[in-house]
């Protein structure tokens, strides 16, 4: 009962933040997908050549035995993103920059999936499902929670320092930092998916993509 009340109170206080961040992220996804149509013929050909080489490398086992290195690289990239959100959260001017990060993350995902589907049709969708979707099923909610927590702390910080000047910052700061630490633990699983599961699934679908890319 206590947990349900705590969750209800949390959602009541943060629902508007989640809606706003969600809209920003989805807007980024749509913008990224639309960007695909703005590519020139030369840019499309360059990306197609890169993808063809990548598919060939995956099919030939280039990713085999690279799990540990890929894990470190993926985890390092994600933890830097979380650390940046944490740093922005403890700064007064960090709120709009957090929203920009969420928008850019949406753009990256929208562009990647949009290009794959627009160029390779259902086979591109299949590749996106095995390479992009699995880690992002965990990563996106983690980033959204971190962003909302950071924004809420920033708002609390502004109210405390410039408006009411009341209330201790220690407890909200520890909750904020604890959320970041918990998110970092979840990122271990995300990096594991990217390093060990996604390469196996990509190797499974690349033979079909090679026939499309002409490699």
Coordinates of C-alpha atoms in Angstrom, one line a residue:
X1 CA 0.0 0.0 0.0
X2 CA 2.8 2.4 0.9
X3 CA 4.7 1.6 -2.3
X4 CA 1.5 2.2 -4.4
X5 CA 0.9 5.5 -2.7
X6 CA 4.6 6.5 -3.2
X7 CA 4.3 5.6 -6.9
X8 CA 1.1 7.5 -7.2
X9 CA 2.6 10.6 -5.6
X10 CA 5.7 10.3 -7.8
X11 CA 3.6 10.1 -11.0
X12 CA 1.4 13.0 -9.9
X13 CA 4.5 15.2 -9.4
X14 CA 6.4 14.1 -12.5
X15 CA 3.7 13.2 -15.0
X16 CA 3.9 16.5 -16.8
X17 CA 7.7 16.1 -17.1
X18 CA 7.3 12.6 -18.6
X19 CA 4.8 13.9 -21.1
X20 CA 7.0 16.8 -22.1
X21 CA 10.1 14.7 -22.4
X22 CA 8.2 12.0 -24.3
X23 CA 6.9 14.6 -26.8
X24 CA 10.4 16.0 -27.3
X25 CA 11.8 12.5 -27.9
X26 CA 9.1 11.5 -30.3
X27 CA 9.5 14.8 -32.2
X28 CA 13.2 13.9 -32.5
X29 CA 12.3 10.5 -33.9
X30 CA 10.0 12.0 -36.5
X31 CA 12.5 14.7 -37.4
X32 CA 15.2 12.0 -37.9
X33 CA 13.0 10.0 -40.1
X34 CA 12.1 13.0 -42.2
X35 CA 15.8 13.9 -42.5
X36 CA 16.2 10.7 -44.6
X37 CA 14.2 12.3 -47.4
X38 CA 16.6 15.3 -47.4
X39 CA 19.6 13.3 -48.2
X40 CA 21.2 13.9 -51.6
X41 CA 21.9 11.1 -54.0
X42 CA 25.6 11.2 -53.2
X43 CA 24.9 10.9 -49.5
X44 CA 22.5 8.0 -50.0
X45 CA 25.1 6.2 -52.2
X46 CA 27.8 6.8 -49.6
X47 CA 25.7 5.4 -46.8
X48 CA 24.7 2.5 -49.0
X49 CA 28.4 1.6 -49.6
X50 CA 29.1 1.8 -45.9
X51 CA 26.2 -0.4 -45.1
X52 CA 27.2 -2.9 -47.8
X53 CA 30.7 -3.2 -46.3
X54 CA 29.3 -3.5 -42.8
X55 CA 26.9 -6.3 -43.8
X56 CA 29.7 -8.1 -45.5
X57 CA 31.9 -7.7 -42.5
X58 CA 29.2 -9.0 -40.2
X59 CA 28.5 -12.0 -42.4
X60 CA 32.2 -12.9 -42.5
X61 CA 32.3 -12.9 -38.7
X62 CA 34.1 -9.6 -38.1
X63 CA 32.2 -9.2 -34.9
X64 CA 33.0 -12.6 -33.6
X65 CA 35.1 -12.5 -30.5
X66 CA 34.7 -8.8 -30.1
X67 CA 32.2 -9.0 -27.3
X68 CA 34.4 -7.7 -24.5
X69 CA 35.6 -4.7 -26.5
X70 CA 32.1 -3.9 -27.8
X71 CA 30.8 -4.2 -24.3
X72 CA 33.3 -1.7 -22.9
X73 CA 32.7 0.7 -25.8
X74 CA 28.9 0.6 -25.6
X75 CA 28.9 0.9 -21.8
X76 CA 31.4 3.8 -21.9
X77 CA 29.2 5.6 -24.4
X78 CA 26.0 5.2 -22.4
X79 CA 27.6 6.0 -19.1
X80 CA 28.9 9.3 -20.5
X81 CA 25.4 10.2 -21.7
X82 CA 24.1 9.5 -18.1
X83 CA 26.9 11.4 -16.5
X84 CA 26.2 14.4 -18.8
X85 CA 22.5 14.4 -17.8
X86 CA 23.6 14.3 -14.1
X87 CA 25.9 17.2 -14.6
X88 CA 23.2 19.2 -16.4
X89 CA 20.8 18.3 -13.7
X90 CA 22.9 19.9 -10.9
X91 CA 23.3 23.1 -13.0
X92 CA 20.8 25.9 -13.1
X93 CA 20.9 26.2 -16.9
X94 CA 20.9 22.4 -17.6
X95 CA 17.1 21.9 -18.2
X96 CA 17.0 23.0 -21.9
X97 CA 20.2 21.1 -22.6
X98 CA 18.7 17.9 -21.2
X99 CA 15.8 18.4 -23.6
X100 CA 18.2 18.9 -26.5
X101 CA 19.9 15.6 -25.6
X102 CA 16.6 13.8 -25.6
X103 CA 15.7 15.3 -29.0
X104 CA 19.1 14.3 -30.5
X105 CA 18.7 10.8 -29.2
X106 CA 15.3 10.6 -31.0
X107 CA 16.8 12.0 -34.1
X108 CA 19.5 9.3 -34.2
X109 CA 17.0 6.5 -33.7
X110 CA 14.5 8.0 -36.2
X111 CA 17.2 8.5 -38.9
X112 CA 18.7 5.1 -38.5
X113 CA 15.4 3.2 -38.6
X114 CA 14.0 5.5 -41.2
X115 CA 16.9 5.0 -43.6
X116 CA 17.0 1.3 -43.1
X117 CA 13.2 0.9 -43.8
X118 CA 13.2 3.5 -46.6
X119 CA 16.2 1.9 -48.4
X120 CA 15.8 -1.8 -47.7
X121 CA 12.0 -2.1 -47.1
X122 CA 11.0 -4.9 -44.8
X123 CA 14.5 -6.3 -44.7
X124 CA 15.7 -3.0 -43.4
X125 CA 12.9 -3.2 -40.8
X126 CA 14.1 -6.7 -39.9
X127 CA 17.7 -5.5 -39.4
X128 CA 16.5 -2.5 -37.3
X129 CA 14.5 -4.9 -35.1
X130 CA 17.5 -7.1 -34.4
X131 CA 20.2 -4.3 -34.1
X132 CA 18.5 -1.1 -32.9
X133 CA 15.4 -2.2 -31.0
X134 CA 16.6 -4.7 -28.4
X135 CA 19.1 -2.4 -26.5
X136 CA 16.8 0.6 -26.9
X137 CA 13.9 -1.1 -25.3
X138 CA 15.8 -0.7 -22.1
X139 CA 18.0 2.3 -23.0
X140 CA 15.2 4.7 -23.9
X141 CA 13.2 4.3 -20.7
X142 CA 16.4 4.6 -18.7
X143 CA 17.3 7.9 -20.4
X144 CA 13.8 9.3 -20.1
X145 CA 13.7 8.5 -16.4
X146 CA 17.1 10.1 -15.9
X147 CA 16.0 13.1 -17.9
X148 CA 12.8 13.6 -15.9
X149 CA 14.7 13.1 -12.6
X150 CA 17.3 15.6 -13.6
X151 CA 14.7 18.2 -14.7
X152 CA 12.8 17.8 -11.5
X153 CA 15.9 18.3 -9.5
X154 CA 16.8 21.4 -11.5
X155 CA 13.4 22.9 -10.9
X156 CA 13.7 22.1 -7.2
X157 CA 17.2 23.7 -7.2
X158 CA 15.9 26.8 -8.8
X159 CA 13.0 27.1 -6.4
X160 CA 15.3 26.5 -3.4
X161 CA 18.0 29.0 -4.5
X162 CA 16.0 31.8 -6.1
X163 CA 12.4 31.7 -5.0
X164 CA 11.5 30.2 -1.7
X165 CA 15.1 29.6 -0.3
X166 CA 13.6 26.9 1.9
X167 CA 14.0 23.2 2.2
X168 CA 17.1 21.0 2.2
X169 CA 18.8 19.9 -1.0
X170 CA 20.6 16.9 0.5
X171 CA 17.7 14.4 0.2
X172 CA 16.5 15.4 -3.3
X173 CA 20.2 15.3 -4.4
X174 CA 20.7 11.8 -3.0
X175 CA 17.5 10.6 -4.7
X176 CA 18.6 12.1 -8.0
X177 CA 22.1 10.6 -7.7
X178 CA 20.7 7.3 -6.6
X179 CA 18.5 7.2 -9.8
X180 CA 21.6 7.8 -11.9
X181 CA 23.5 5.1 -10.1
X182 CA 20.6 2.6 -10.6
X183 CA 20.4 3.6 -14.2
X184 CA 24.1 2.9 -14.6
X185 CA 23.5 -0.6 -13.4
X186 CA 20.8 -1.1 -16.0
X187 CA 23.2 0.2 -18.7
X188 CA 25.4 -2.9 -18.0
X189 CA 22.5 -5.0 -19.4
X190 CA 22.1 -2.6 -22.3
X191 CA 25.7 -2.9 -23.2
X192 CA 25.5 -6.7 -22.9
X193 CA 22.7 -6.8 -25.4
X194 CA 24.6 -4.6 -27.8
X195 CA 27.8 -6.6 -27.4
X196 CA 26.6 -10.2 -27.3
X197 CA 23.0 -10.5 -28.5
X198 CA 22.7 -8.0 -31.3
X199 CA 25.8 -9.3 -33.3
X200 CA 24.4 -12.8 -33.3
X201 CA 21.0 -11.6 -34.5
X202 CA 22.6 -9.3 -37.1
X203 CA 24.7 -12.2 -38.5
X204 CA 21.5 -14.2 -38.9
X205 CA 19.8 -11.6 -41.1
X206 CA 22.8 -10.2 -43.1
X207 CA 22.7 -12.9 -45.8
X208 CA 19.3 -11.4 -46.9
X209 CA 20.7 -7.9 -46.8
X210 CA 23.7 -8.7 -48.9
X211 CA 21.5 -9.7 -51.8
X212 CA 19.8 -6.3 -51.6
X213 CA 23.0 -4.2 -51.2
X214 CA 24.7 -6.0 -54.0
X215 CA 27.8 -6.9 -51.9

